[in-house]
């Protein structure tokens, strides 16, 4: 077993704030580390997952000005769980508004899972604003990826947990689980909405890491977290990420070909299987590619965290 580097120590923001990004939405953001350091924006997963303290710890706080924000409708951003005016393109616009408000010309973009999706979309849209692009547990939000995790794939590896995910949905509707969940997650029956939100959220959190993480699963079952996470994820997925076509991110990867980058992937990632990271690696060969054998999906797994730290140190 190789010696793994650990996350940087726990850290508190030196500044937090709120930015009104539309008549309806206001986002919460925070800054950690060195106010005059190299700027980096760290993107959380989901969508709808919200920032968590460990996301502050992938960068050397002496070298980096670490910026995080709760994407629309989740965490401390408001209105909580709001789906209106909440699309991939709204989040890209929010990143630009935040960058300008903070007086940043270019920044490193780091994201895992959905954060890798949003990071890649942002870099393909504004390549001139990205100093480096670091993507972990790659999620391209293609139809095949959604089918794998929410319809017929990951359930072969976790049949017990998949049964609990299917349970709130009548047999007659199980042929399209995302549509069936969306109907209930946007419905009027609060009890059904929360039961479905918990089932959706626990399904994903059960599959996150190579070794079971009971604490993570318990957090996923929390009504407040599950409400935003499940609603927002399902809203984005039922709209196929608001992309113009399936596979858009791969088709447009030429836009980032000259950006220094890294793709970091767990071999046993059940949520966003390695096929997407591999496809991105083949389409963007200049990016450093790091496969971590003894890891699944989540950034705090020792192998993944260690490689992420090595990459951000190298880019500092
Ligand atoms: C398809 N969603 C993958 C993703 O971004 C994700 N999955 N779980 C999370 C949390 C870590 C936020 C629970 O994020």
PDB file of C-alpha atoms and ligand atoms in Angstrom:
ATOM      1  CA  UNK A   1       0.000   0.000   0.000  1.00  0.00           C
ATOM      2  CA  UNK A   2       1.584   3.303  -1.046  1.00  0.00           C
ATOM      3  CA  UNK A   3       1.869   6.063   1.572  1.00  0.00           C
ATOM      4  CA  UNK A   4      -0.966   8.495   0.901  1.00  0.00           C
ATOM      5  CA  UNK A   5      -0.741  12.223   1.350  1.00  0.00           C
ATOM      6  CA  UNK A   6      -3.547  13.542   3.525  1.00  0.00           C
ATOM      7  CA  UNK A   7      -5.815  16.505   2.965  1.00  0.00           C
ATOM      8  CA  UNK A   8      -4.517  19.868   4.138  1.00  0.00           C
ATOM      9  CA  UNK A   9      -5.642  20.708   7.707  1.00  0.00           C
ATOM     10  CA  UNK A  10      -9.156  21.857   8.493  1.00  0.00           C
ATOM     11  CA  UNK A  11      -9.573  25.541   7.705  1.00  0.00           C
ATOM     12  CA  UNK A  12     -12.181  28.236   8.158  1.00  0.00           C
ATOM     13  CA  UNK A  13     -12.976  30.951   5.573  1.00  0.00           C
ATOM     14  CA  UNK A  14     -11.303  34.316   6.068  1.00  0.00           C
ATOM     15  CA  UNK A  15     -14.255  35.853   4.250  1.00  0.00           C
ATOM     16  CA  UNK A  16     -17.784  34.822   3.315  1.00  0.00           C
ATOM     17  CA  UNK A  17     -20.462  36.644   1.372  1.00  0.00           C
ATOM     18  CA  UNK A  18     -23.643  36.488  -0.690  1.00  0.00           C
ATOM     19  CA  UNK A  19     -24.026  37.493  -4.319  1.00  0.00           C
ATOM     20  CA  UNK A  20     -27.411  38.237  -5.899  1.00  0.00           C
ATOM     21  CA  UNK A  21     -27.235  36.545  -9.311  1.00  0.00           C
ATOM     22  CA  UNK A  22     -30.852  37.027 -10.465  1.00  0.00           C
ATOM     23  CA  UNK A  23     -34.135  38.512  -9.240  1.00  0.00           C
ATOM     24  CA  UNK A  24     -34.771  35.124  -7.654  1.00  0.00           C
ATOM     25  CA  UNK A  25     -31.406  33.590  -6.715  1.00  0.00           C
ATOM     26  CA  UNK A  26     -28.683  34.617  -4.286  1.00  0.00           C
ATOM     27  CA  UNK A  27     -25.563  32.469  -3.853  1.00  0.00           C
ATOM     28  CA  UNK A  28     -23.387  31.985  -0.784  1.00  0.00           C
ATOM     29  CA  UNK A  29     -19.618  31.994  -1.291  1.00  0.00           C
ATOM     30  CA  UNK A  30     -16.531  31.729   0.874  1.00  0.00           C
ATOM     31  CA  UNK A  31     -12.803  32.414   0.549  1.00  0.00           C
ATOM     32  CA  UNK A  32     -10.116  30.387   2.349  1.00  0.00           C
ATOM     33  CA  UNK A  33      -6.310  30.349   2.453  1.00  0.00           C
ATOM     34  CA  UNK A  34      -4.171  33.206   1.126  1.00  0.00           C
ATOM     35  CA  UNK A  35      -6.034  36.329  -0.063  1.00  0.00           C
ATOM     36  CA  UNK A  36      -3.120  37.135  -2.398  1.00  0.00           C
ATOM     37  CA  UNK A  37      -2.552  33.521  -3.452  1.00  0.00           C
ATOM     38  CA  UNK A  38      -3.235  31.782  -6.746  1.00  0.00           C
ATOM     39  CA  UNK A  39      -7.024  31.863  -7.289  1.00  0.00           C
ATOM     40  CA  UNK A  40      -8.922  28.575  -7.536  1.00  0.00           C
ATOM     41  CA  UNK A  41     -12.644  27.877  -7.586  1.00  0.00           C
ATOM     42  CA  UNK A  42     -13.688  24.505  -6.138  1.00  0.00           C
ATOM     43  CA  UNK A  43     -17.003  23.159  -7.490  1.00  0.00           C
ATOM     44  CA  UNK A  44     -19.227  20.861  -5.406  1.00  0.00           C
ATOM     45  CA  UNK A  45     -21.076  17.813  -6.667  1.00  0.00           C
ATOM     46  CA  UNK A  46     -24.689  16.838  -7.190  1.00  0.00           C
ATOM     47  CA  UNK A  47     -25.827  19.106  -8.626  1.00  0.00           C
ATOM     48  CA  UNK A  48     -27.443  20.228  -5.389  1.00  0.00           C
ATOM     49  CA  UNK A  49     -24.852  18.795  -3.016  1.00  0.00           C
ATOM     50  CA  UNK A  50     -23.642  22.089  -1.570  1.00  0.00           C
ATOM     51  CA  UNK A  51     -20.136  22.822  -0.285  1.00  0.00           C
ATOM     52  CA  UNK A  52     -18.754  20.808   2.618  1.00  0.00           C
ATOM     53  CA  UNK A  53     -15.634  21.636   4.701  1.00  0.00           C
ATOM     54  CA  UNK A  54     -13.397  18.983   3.146  1.00  0.00           C
ATOM     55  CA  UNK A  55     -13.664  20.766  -0.211  1.00  0.00           C
ATOM     56  CA  UNK A  56     -11.498  23.536   1.306  1.00  0.00           C
ATOM     57  CA  UNK A  57      -8.637  21.096   1.900  1.00  0.00           C
ATOM     58  CA  UNK A  58      -7.363  20.013  -1.530  1.00  0.00           C
ATOM     59  CA  UNK A  59      -5.142  23.092  -1.885  1.00  0.00           C
ATOM     60  CA  UNK A  60      -2.194  24.477   0.064  1.00  0.00           C
ATOM     61  CA  UNK A  61      -3.771  27.393   1.990  1.00  0.00           C
ATOM     62  CA  UNK A  62      -0.471  29.300   1.924  1.00  0.00           C
ATOM     63  CA  UNK A  63      -0.299  29.186  -1.877  1.00  0.00           C
ATOM     64  CA  UNK A  64      -3.937  29.427  -2.958  1.00  0.00           C
ATOM     65  CA  UNK A  65      -6.875  31.811  -2.645  1.00  0.00           C
ATOM     66  CA  UNK A  66      -9.535  29.072  -2.377  1.00  0.00           C
ATOM     67  CA  UNK A  67     -13.031  30.103  -3.447  1.00  0.00           C
ATOM     68  CA  UNK A  68     -16.108  27.921  -2.992  1.00  0.00           C
ATOM     69  CA  UNK A  69     -19.801  28.629  -3.481  1.00  0.00           C
ATOM     70  CA  UNK A  70     -23.119  26.903  -2.980  1.00  0.00           C
ATOM     71  CA  UNK A  71     -24.646  26.532  -6.429  1.00  0.00           C
ATOM     72  CA  UNK A  72     -28.228  27.727  -6.964  1.00  0.00           C
ATOM     73  CA  UNK A  73     -30.838  26.267  -4.618  1.00  0.00           C
ATOM     74  CA  UNK A  74     -28.543  24.367  -2.255  1.00  0.00           C
ATOM     75  CA  UNK A  75     -26.424  24.786   0.851  1.00  0.00           C
ATOM     76  CA  UNK A  76     -26.757  28.387   2.045  1.00  0.00           C
ATOM     77  CA  UNK A  77     -27.832  29.734  -1.343  1.00  0.00           C
ATOM     78  CA  UNK A  78     -31.449  30.802  -1.614  1.00  0.00           C
ATOM     79  CA  UNK A  79     -34.276  30.097  -2.331  1.00  0.00           C
ATOM     80  CA  UNK A  80     -33.497  26.616  -0.980  1.00  0.00           C
ATOM     81  CA  UNK A  81     -34.363  23.783  -3.388  1.00  0.00           C
ATOM     82  CA  UNK A  82     -35.523  26.236  -6.064  1.00  0.00           C
ATOM     83  CA  UNK A  83     -35.650  24.773  -9.603  1.00  0.00           C
ATOM     84  CA  UNK A  84     -36.756  27.852 -11.497  1.00  0.00           C
ATOM     85  CA  UNK A  85     -33.872  29.692 -13.242  1.00  0.00           C
ATOM     86  CA  UNK A  86     -31.628  26.795 -12.214  1.00  0.00           C
ATOM     87  CA  UNK A  87     -29.756  25.365 -15.221  1.00  0.00           C
ATOM     88  CA  UNK A  88     -26.165  24.520 -16.134  1.00  0.00           C
ATOM     89  CA  UNK A  89     -25.905  27.794 -18.021  1.00  0.00           C
ATOM     90  CA  UNK A  90     -27.170  29.824 -15.058  1.00  0.00           C
ATOM     91  CA  UNK A  91     -24.393  28.267 -12.938  1.00  0.00           C
ATOM     92  CA  UNK A  92     -21.765  29.102 -15.588  1.00  0.00           C
ATOM     93  CA  UNK A  93     -23.028  32.700 -15.578  1.00  0.00           C
ATOM     94  CA  UNK A  94     -22.876  32.715 -11.750  1.00  0.00           C
ATOM     95  CA  UNK A  95     -19.215  31.627 -11.879  1.00  0.00           C
ATOM     96  CA  UNK A  96     -18.443  34.535 -14.176  1.00  0.00           C
ATOM     97  CA  UNK A  97     -20.354  36.987 -11.937  1.00  0.00           C
ATOM     98  CA  UNK A  98     -18.448  35.692  -8.899  1.00  0.00           C
ATOM     99  CA  UNK A  99     -15.087  35.861 -10.698  1.00  0.00           C
ATOM    100  CA  UNK A 100     -15.683  39.465 -11.761  1.00  0.00           C
ATOM    101  CA  UNK A 101     -16.998  40.531  -8.344  1.00  0.00           C
ATOM    102  CA  UNK A 102     -13.886  39.057  -6.701  1.00  0.00           C
ATOM    103  CA  UNK A 103     -11.581  40.833  -9.160  1.00  0.00           C
ATOM    104  CA  UNK A 104     -10.073  37.632 -10.570  1.00  0.00           C
ATOM    105  CA  UNK A 105      -8.741  37.551 -14.155  1.00  0.00           C
ATOM    106  CA  UNK A 106      -8.101  33.792 -14.399  1.00  0.00           C
ATOM    107  CA  UNK A 107      -8.500  30.976 -11.899  1.00  0.00           C
ATOM    108  CA  UNK A 108      -7.837  27.301 -11.544  1.00  0.00           C
ATOM    109  CA  UNK A 109     -11.073  25.290 -11.767  1.00  0.00           C
ATOM    110  CA  UNK A 110     -11.333  22.079  -9.724  1.00  0.00           C
ATOM    111  CA  UNK A 111     -14.418  19.880  -9.513  1.00  0.00           C
ATOM    112  CA  UNK A 112     -15.413  16.299  -8.754  1.00  0.00           C
ATOM    113  CA  UNK A 113     -18.388  14.367 -10.118  1.00  0.00           C
ATOM    114  CA  UNK A 114     -20.994  16.996 -11.104  1.00  0.00           C
ATOM    115  CA  UNK A 115     -18.285  19.503 -10.186  1.00  0.00           C
ATOM    116  CA  UNK A 116     -16.221  17.999 -13.016  1.00  0.00           C
ATOM    117  CA  UNK A 117     -19.190  18.446 -15.364  1.00  0.00           C
ATOM    118  CA  UNK A 118     -19.657  22.087 -14.413  1.00  0.00           C
ATOM    119  CA  UNK A 119     -15.900  22.724 -14.452  1.00  0.00           C
ATOM    120  CA  UNK A 120     -15.593  21.311 -17.973  1.00  0.00           C
ATOM    121  CA  UNK A 121     -18.645  23.256 -19.214  1.00  0.00           C
ATOM    122  CA  UNK A 122     -17.233  26.477 -17.742  1.00  0.00           C
ATOM    123  CA  UNK A 123     -13.754  25.877 -19.259  1.00  0.00           C
ATOM    124  CA  UNK A 124     -15.239  25.056 -22.677  1.00  0.00           C
ATOM    125  CA  UNK A 125     -17.255  28.277 -22.480  1.00  0.00           C
ATOM    126  CA  UNK A 126     -14.522  30.553 -21.085  1.00  0.00           C
ATOM    127  CA  UNK A 127     -11.161  28.842 -21.778  1.00  0.00           C
ATOM    128  CA  UNK A 128      -9.333  32.165 -21.493  1.00  0.00           C
ATOM    129  CA  UNK A 129     -10.422  32.412 -17.828  1.00  0.00           C
ATOM    130  CA  UNK A 130      -9.014  29.052 -16.730  1.00  0.00           C
ATOM    131  CA  UNK A 131      -5.374  28.714 -15.621  1.00  0.00           C
ATOM    132  CA  UNK A 132      -5.679  24.933 -14.985  1.00  0.00           C
ATOM    133  CA  UNK A 133      -8.552  22.434 -15.047  1.00  0.00           C
ATOM    134  CA  UNK A 134      -8.583  19.609 -12.474  1.00  0.00           C
ATOM    135  CA  UNK A 135     -11.378  17.047 -12.859  1.00  0.00           C
ATOM    136  CA  UNK A 136     -12.008  14.174 -10.422  1.00  0.00           C
ATOM    137  CA  UNK A 137     -14.511  11.290 -10.854  1.00  0.00           C
ATOM    138  CA  UNK A 138     -15.520  12.460 -14.303  1.00  0.00           C
ATOM    139  CA  UNK A 139     -19.222  12.864 -15.048  1.00  0.00           C
ATOM    140  CA  UNK A 140     -20.096  13.933 -18.632  1.00  0.00           C
ATOM    141  CA  UNK A 141     -23.847  13.691 -17.999  1.00  0.00           C
ATOM    142  CA  UNK A 142     -24.458  11.552 -21.073  1.00  0.00           C
ATOM    143  CA  UNK A 143     -27.628   9.494 -21.409  1.00  0.00           C
ATOM    144  CA  UNK A 144     -25.632   6.265 -21.004  1.00  0.00           C
ATOM    145  CA  UNK A 145     -24.226   7.516 -17.690  1.00  0.00           C
ATOM    146  CA  UNK A 146     -27.681   8.360 -16.371  1.00  0.00           C
ATOM    147  CA  UNK A 147     -29.007   5.003 -17.539  1.00  0.00           C
ATOM    148  CA  UNK A 148     -26.115   3.230 -15.822  1.00  0.00           C
ATOM    149  CA  UNK A 149     -26.711   4.743 -12.402  1.00  0.00           C
ATOM    150  CA  UNK A 150     -30.442   5.473 -12.236  1.00  0.00           C
ATOM    151  CA  UNK A 151     -31.989   2.754 -14.462  1.00  0.00           C
ATOM    152  CA  UNK A 152     -30.031  -0.410 -15.151  1.00  0.00           C
ATOM    153  CA  UNK A 153     -26.369  -0.801 -14.258  1.00  0.00           C
ATOM    154  CA  UNK A 154     -25.052   0.080 -10.812  1.00  0.00           C
ATOM    155  CA  UNK A 155     -27.960  -1.872  -9.364  1.00  0.00           C
ATOM    156  CA  UNK A 156     -26.202  -5.062 -10.469  1.00  0.00           C
ATOM    157  CA  UNK A 157     -23.390  -4.235  -8.061  1.00  0.00           C
ATOM    158  CA  UNK A 158     -25.646  -2.981  -5.246  1.00  0.00           C
ATOM    159  CA  UNK A 159     -28.902  -4.962  -5.710  1.00  0.00           C
ATOM    160  CA  UNK A 160     -29.885  -4.520  -2.068  1.00  0.00           C
ATOM    161  CA  UNK A 161     -29.533  -0.719  -2.127  1.00  0.00           C
ATOM    162  CA  UNK A 162     -31.107  -0.546  -5.603  1.00  0.00           C
ATOM    163  CA  UNK A 163     -34.221  -2.310  -4.243  1.00  0.00           C
ATOM    164  CA  UNK A 164     -34.614   0.488  -1.658  1.00  0.00           C
ATOM    165  CA  UNK A 165     -34.166   3.094  -4.429  1.00  0.00           C
ATOM    166  CA  UNK A 166     -36.892   1.384  -6.492  1.00  0.00           C
ATOM    167  CA  UNK A 167     -39.244   0.928  -3.544  1.00  0.00           C
ATOM    168  CA  UNK A 168     -41.079   4.322  -3.646  1.00  0.00           C
ATOM    169  CA  UNK A 169     -41.844   3.881  -7.378  1.00  0.00           C
ATOM    170  CA  UNK A 170     -44.752   1.632  -8.496  1.00  0.00           C
ATOM    171  CA  UNK A 171     -43.709  -1.269 -10.772  1.00  0.00           C
ATOM    172  CA  UNK A 172     -45.664   0.251 -13.666  1.00  0.00           C
ATOM    173  CA  UNK A 173     -43.398   3.318 -13.655  1.00  0.00           C
ATOM    174  CA  UNK A 174     -40.007   1.673 -13.048  1.00  0.00           C
ATOM    175  CA  UNK A 175     -39.175   1.598 -16.768  1.00  0.00           C
ATOM    176  CA  UNK A 176     -38.260   5.314 -16.459  1.00  0.00           C
ATOM    177  CA  UNK A 177     -37.003   5.934 -12.935  1.00  0.00           C
ATOM    178  CA  UNK A 178     -35.788   9.488 -13.484  1.00  0.00           C
ATOM    179  CA  UNK A 179     -39.194  10.563 -14.842  1.00  0.00           C
ATOM    180  CA  UNK A 180     -41.002   8.733 -12.042  1.00  0.00           C
ATOM    181  CA  UNK A 181     -38.852  10.360  -9.383  1.00  0.00           C
ATOM    182  CA  UNK A 182     -39.156  13.765 -11.028  1.00  0.00           C
ATOM    183  CA  UNK A 183     -42.972  13.561 -10.881  1.00  0.00           C
ATOM    184  CA  UNK A 184     -42.814  12.981  -7.117  1.00  0.00           C
ATOM    185  CA  UNK A 185     -39.885  15.309  -6.328  1.00  0.00           C
ATOM    186  CA  UNK A 186     -41.812  18.177  -7.920  1.00  0.00           C
ATOM    187  CA  UNK A 187     -45.239  17.068  -6.684  1.00  0.00           C
ATOM    188  CA  UNK A 188     -47.552  18.526  -4.055  1.00  0.00           C
ATOM    189  CA  UNK A 189     -47.479  15.626  -1.598  1.00  0.00           C
ATOM    190  CA  UNK A 190     -44.757  16.635   0.893  1.00  0.00           C
ATOM    191  CA  UNK A 191     -44.577  13.196   2.546  1.00  0.00           C
ATOM    192  CA  UNK A 192     -44.083  11.415  -0.785  1.00  0.00           C
ATOM    193  CA  UNK A 193     -41.622  14.099  -1.917  1.00  0.00           C
ATOM    194  CA  UNK A 194     -39.420  13.622   1.165  1.00  0.00           C
ATOM    195  CA  UNK A 195     -39.631   9.823   1.070  1.00  0.00           C
ATOM    196  CA  UNK A 196     -38.474   9.888  -2.561  1.00  0.00           C
ATOM    197  CA  UNK A 197     -35.777  12.480  -1.823  1.00  0.00           C
ATOM    198  CA  UNK A 198     -34.354  10.299   0.948  1.00  0.00           C
ATOM    199  CA  UNK A 199     -34.465   7.134  -1.197  1.00  0.00           C
ATOM    200  CA  UNK A 200     -32.761   8.910  -4.140  1.00  0.00           C
ATOM    201  CA  UNK A 201     -30.113  10.514  -1.945  1.00  0.00           C
ATOM    202  CA  UNK A 202     -29.340   7.354   0.068  1.00  0.00           C
ATOM    203  CA  UNK A 203     -29.013   5.315  -3.144  1.00  0.00           C
ATOM    204  CA  UNK A 204     -26.297   7.622  -4.436  1.00  0.00           C
ATOM    205  CA  UNK A 205     -24.493   7.970  -1.113  1.00  0.00           C
ATOM    206  CA  UNK A 206     -24.444   4.191  -0.616  1.00  0.00           C
ATOM    207  CA  UNK A 207     -22.425   3.815  -3.830  1.00  0.00           C
ATOM    208  CA  UNK A 208     -20.039   6.726  -3.276  1.00  0.00           C
ATOM    209  CA  UNK A 209     -16.984   4.994  -1.817  1.00  0.00           C
ATOM    210  CA  UNK A 210     -15.143   1.709  -2.203  1.00  0.00           C
ATOM    211  CA  UNK A 211     -15.680   0.948   1.481  1.00  0.00           C
ATOM    212  CA  UNK A 212     -19.059   1.645   3.116  1.00  0.00           C
ATOM    213  CA  UNK A 213     -19.371   5.003   4.869  1.00  0.00           C
ATOM    214  CA  UNK A 214     -22.307   4.849   7.306  1.00  0.00           C
ATOM    215  CA  UNK A 215     -21.900   8.510   8.342  1.00  0.00           C
ATOM    216  CA  UNK A 216     -22.163   9.663   4.718  1.00  0.00           C
ATOM    217  CA  UNK A 217     -25.289   7.583   4.188  1.00  0.00           C
ATOM    218  CA  UNK A 218     -26.876   8.967   7.349  1.00  0.00           C
ATOM    219  CA  UNK A 219     -26.137  12.520   6.155  1.00  0.00           C
ATOM    220  CA  UNK A 220     -27.768  11.684   2.827  1.00  0.00           C
ATOM    221  CA  UNK A 221     -30.958  10.671   4.630  1.00  0.00           C
ATOM    222  CA  UNK A 222     -31.236  14.086   6.311  1.00  0.00           C
ATOM    223  CA  UNK A 223     -34.468  15.670   5.031  1.00  0.00           C
ATOM    224  CA  UNK A 224     -32.973  19.105   4.355  1.00  0.00           C
ATOM    225  CA  UNK A 225     -29.957  17.746   2.416  1.00  0.00           C
ATOM    226  CA  UNK A 226     -32.017  15.168   0.518  1.00  0.00           C
ATOM    227  CA  UNK A 227     -34.716  17.702  -0.433  1.00  0.00           C
ATOM    228  CA  UNK A 228     -32.312  19.946  -2.362  1.00  0.00           C
ATOM    229  CA  UNK A 229     -29.932  17.228  -3.571  1.00  0.00           C
ATOM    230  CA  UNK A 230     -32.607  14.949  -5.048  1.00  0.00           C
ATOM    231  CA  UNK A 231     -34.780  17.714  -6.513  1.00  0.00           C
ATOM    232  CA  UNK A 232     -31.910  19.557  -8.171  1.00  0.00           C
ATOM    233  CA  UNK A 233     -30.127  16.441  -9.454  1.00  0.00           C
ATOM    234  CA  UNK A 234     -33.354  15.008 -10.892  1.00  0.00           C
ATOM    235  CA  UNK A 235     -34.270  18.384 -12.445  1.00  0.00           C
ATOM    236  CA  UNK A 236     -30.887  18.535 -14.256  1.00  0.00           C
ATOM    237  CA  UNK A 237     -31.045  14.886 -15.334  1.00  0.00           C
ATOM    238  CA  UNK A 238     -34.590  14.981 -16.675  1.00  0.00           C
ATOM    239  CA  UNK A 239     -33.325  17.888 -18.816  1.00  0.00           C
ATOM    240  CA  UNK A 240     -30.121  16.018 -19.819  1.00  0.00           C
ATOM    241  CA  UNK A 241     -27.963  18.729 -18.291  1.00  0.00           C
ATOM    242  CA  UNK A 242     -29.538  21.414 -20.509  1.00  0.00           C
ATOM    243  CA  UNK A 243     -26.988  20.488 -23.197  1.00  0.00           C
ATOM    244  CA  UNK A 244     -27.659  20.967 -26.916  1.00  0.00           C
ATOM    245  CA  UNK A 245     -26.925  17.288 -27.619  1.00  0.00           C
ATOM    246  CA  UNK A 246     -25.858  14.053 -25.909  1.00  0.00           C
ATOM    247  CA  UNK A 247     -22.064  13.948 -25.518  1.00  0.00           C
ATOM    248  CA  UNK A 248     -21.690  17.725 -25.930  1.00  0.00           C
ATOM    249  CA  UNK A 249     -18.811  17.965 -23.474  1.00  0.00           C
ATOM    250  CA  UNK A 250     -16.697  15.453 -25.426  1.00  0.00           C
ATOM    251  CA  UNK A 251     -17.583  17.034 -28.781  1.00  0.00           C
ATOM    252  CA  UNK A 252     -16.452  20.447 -27.475  1.00  0.00           C
ATOM    253  CA  UNK A 253     -13.342  19.319 -25.603  1.00  0.00           C
ATOM    254  CA  UNK A 254     -11.118  20.887 -28.310  1.00  0.00           C
ATOM    255  CA  UNK A 255     -11.940  24.205 -26.640  1.00  0.00           C
ATOM    256  CA  UNK A 256      -9.834  23.227 -23.586  1.00  0.00           C
ATOM    257  CA  UNK A 257      -7.036  21.342 -25.414  1.00  0.00           C
ATOM    258  CA  UNK A 258      -4.356  23.909 -24.472  1.00  0.00           C
ATOM    259  CA  UNK A 259      -5.369  24.375 -20.842  1.00  0.00           C
ATOM    260  CA  UNK A 260      -3.028  22.603 -18.375  1.00  0.00           C
ATOM    261  CA  UNK A 261      -5.173  19.888 -16.846  1.00  0.00           C
ATOM    262  CA  UNK A 262      -5.544  16.698 -14.855  1.00  0.00           C
ATOM    263  CA  UNK A 263      -8.095  13.908 -14.935  1.00  0.00           C
ATOM    264  CA  UNK A 264      -8.233  11.872 -11.712  1.00  0.00           C
ATOM    265  CA  UNK A 265     -10.394   8.758 -11.509  1.00  0.00           C
ATOM    266  CA  UNK A 266     -11.074   5.870  -9.182  1.00  0.00           C
ATOM    267  CA  UNK A 267     -10.992   2.469 -10.901  1.00  0.00           C
ATOM    268  CA  UNK A 268     -13.963   1.227  -8.867  1.00  0.00           C
ATOM    269  CA  UNK A 269     -16.145   4.328  -9.194  1.00  0.00           C
ATOM    270  CA  UNK A 270     -19.724   3.028  -9.315  1.00  0.00           C
ATOM    271  CA  UNK A 271     -21.459   6.426  -9.554  1.00  0.00           C
ATOM    272  CA  UNK A 272     -19.496   7.833 -12.491  1.00  0.00           C
ATOM    273  CA  UNK A 273     -17.702   4.796 -13.974  1.00  0.00           C
ATOM    274  CA  UNK A 274     -14.230   5.115 -15.443  1.00  0.00           C
ATOM    275  CA  UNK A 275     -15.494   4.932 -19.052  1.00  0.00           C
ATOM    276  CA  UNK A 276     -16.200   8.681 -18.984  1.00  0.00           C
ATOM    277  CA  UNK A 277     -12.770   9.624 -17.608  1.00  0.00           C
ATOM    278  CA  UNK A 278     -11.190   7.326 -20.184  1.00  0.00           C
ATOM    279  CA  UNK A 279     -13.169   8.905 -23.046  1.00  0.00           C
ATOM    280  CA  UNK A 280     -12.135  12.371 -21.814  1.00  0.00           C
ATOM    281  CA  UNK A 281      -8.504  11.251 -21.522  1.00  0.00           C
ATOM    282  CA  UNK A 282      -8.536   9.998 -25.155  1.00  0.00           C
ATOM    283  CA  UNK A 283     -10.154  13.260 -26.315  1.00  0.00           C
ATOM    284  CA  UNK A 284      -7.807  15.468 -24.227  1.00  0.00           C
ATOM    285  CA  UNK A 285      -4.465  13.637 -24.259  1.00  0.00           C
ATOM    286  CA  UNK A 286      -2.462  16.642 -23.016  1.00  0.00           C
ATOM    287  CA  UNK A 287      -4.198  16.439 -19.631  1.00  0.00           C
ATOM    288  CA  UNK A 288      -2.375  14.449 -16.940  1.00  0.00           C
ATOM    289  CA  UNK A 289      -4.317  11.201 -16.398  1.00  0.00           C
ATOM    290  CA  UNK A 290      -4.220   9.551 -12.956  1.00  0.00           C
ATOM    291  CA  UNK A 291      -6.064   6.295 -12.328  1.00  0.00           C
ATOM    292  CA  UNK A 292      -6.366   5.367  -8.647  1.00  0.00           C
ATOM    293  CA  UNK A 293      -6.800   1.604  -8.295  1.00  0.00           C
ATOM    294  CA  UNK A 294      -7.952   1.397  -4.694  1.00  0.00           C
ATOM    295  CA  UNK A 295     -10.686   4.023  -4.900  1.00  0.00           C
ATOM    296  CA  UNK A 296     -14.322   4.592  -5.797  1.00  0.00           C
ATOM    297  CA  UNK A 297     -16.074   7.921  -6.377  1.00  0.00           C
ATOM    298  CA  UNK A 298     -15.596  10.337  -3.502  1.00  0.00           C
ATOM    299  CA  UNK A 299     -12.683  12.754  -3.188  1.00  0.00           C
ATOM    300  CA  UNK A 300     -11.949  11.912   0.443  1.00  0.00           C
ATOM    301  CA  UNK A 301     -10.920   8.328  -0.372  1.00  0.00           C
ATOM    302  CA  UNK A 302      -7.209   8.131   0.500  1.00  0.00           C
ATOM    303  CA  UNK A 303      -5.931   7.350  -2.979  1.00  0.00           C
ATOM    304  CA  UNK A 304      -7.963  10.080  -4.669  1.00  0.00           C
ATOM    305  CA  UNK A 305      -7.245  12.744  -2.045  1.00  0.00           C
ATOM    306  CA  UNK A 306      -3.522  12.020  -2.255  1.00  0.00           C
ATOM    307  CA  UNK A 307      -3.372  12.407  -6.026  1.00  0.00           C
ATOM    308  CA  UNK A 308      -5.513  15.553  -5.919  1.00  0.00           C
ATOM    309  CA  UNK A 309      -3.096  17.144  -3.433  1.00  0.00           C
ATOM    310  CA  UNK A 310      -0.094  16.181  -5.573  1.00  0.00           C
ATOM    311  CA  UNK A 311      -1.769  17.735  -8.620  1.00  0.00           C
ATOM    312  CA  UNK A 312      -2.749  21.004  -6.920  1.00  0.00           C
ATOM    313  CA  UNK A 313       0.742  21.290  -5.388  1.00  0.00           C
ATOM    314  CA  UNK A 314       2.264  20.803  -8.848  1.00  0.00           C
ATOM    315  CA  UNK A 315       0.010  23.524 -10.271  1.00  0.00           C
ATOM    316  CA  UNK A 316       0.709  25.990  -7.473  1.00  0.00           C
TER     317      UNK A 316
HETATM  318  C1  LIG B   1     -24.535  12.184 -10.341  1.00  0.00           C
HETATM  319  N1  LIG B   1     -24.101  12.931  -9.172  1.00  0.00           N
HETATM  320  C2  LIG B   1     -22.760  12.747  -8.871  1.00  0.00           C
HETATM  321  C3  LIG B   1     -22.325  13.802  -7.897  1.00  0.00           C
HETATM  322  O1  LIG B   1     -21.923  14.887  -8.257  1.00  0.00           O
HETATM  323  C4  LIG B   1     -22.482  13.481  -6.492  1.00  0.00           C
HETATM  324  N2  LIG B   1     -22.911  12.360  -6.004  1.00  0.00           N
HETATM  325  N3  LIG B   1     -22.931  12.516  -4.643  1.00  0.00           N
HETATM  326  C5  LIG B   1     -22.503  13.705  -4.377  1.00  0.00           C
HETATM  327  C6  LIG B   1     -22.340  14.287  -3.004  1.00  0.00           C
HETATM  328  C7  LIG B   1     -20.908  14.061  -2.552  1.00  0.00           C
HETATM  329  C8  LIG B   1     -22.627  15.767  -3.009  1.00  0.00           C
HETATM  330  C9  LIG B   1     -23.293  13.582  -2.036  1.00  0.00           C
HETATM  331  O2  LIG B   1     -22.206  14.369  -5.499  1.00  0.00           O
END
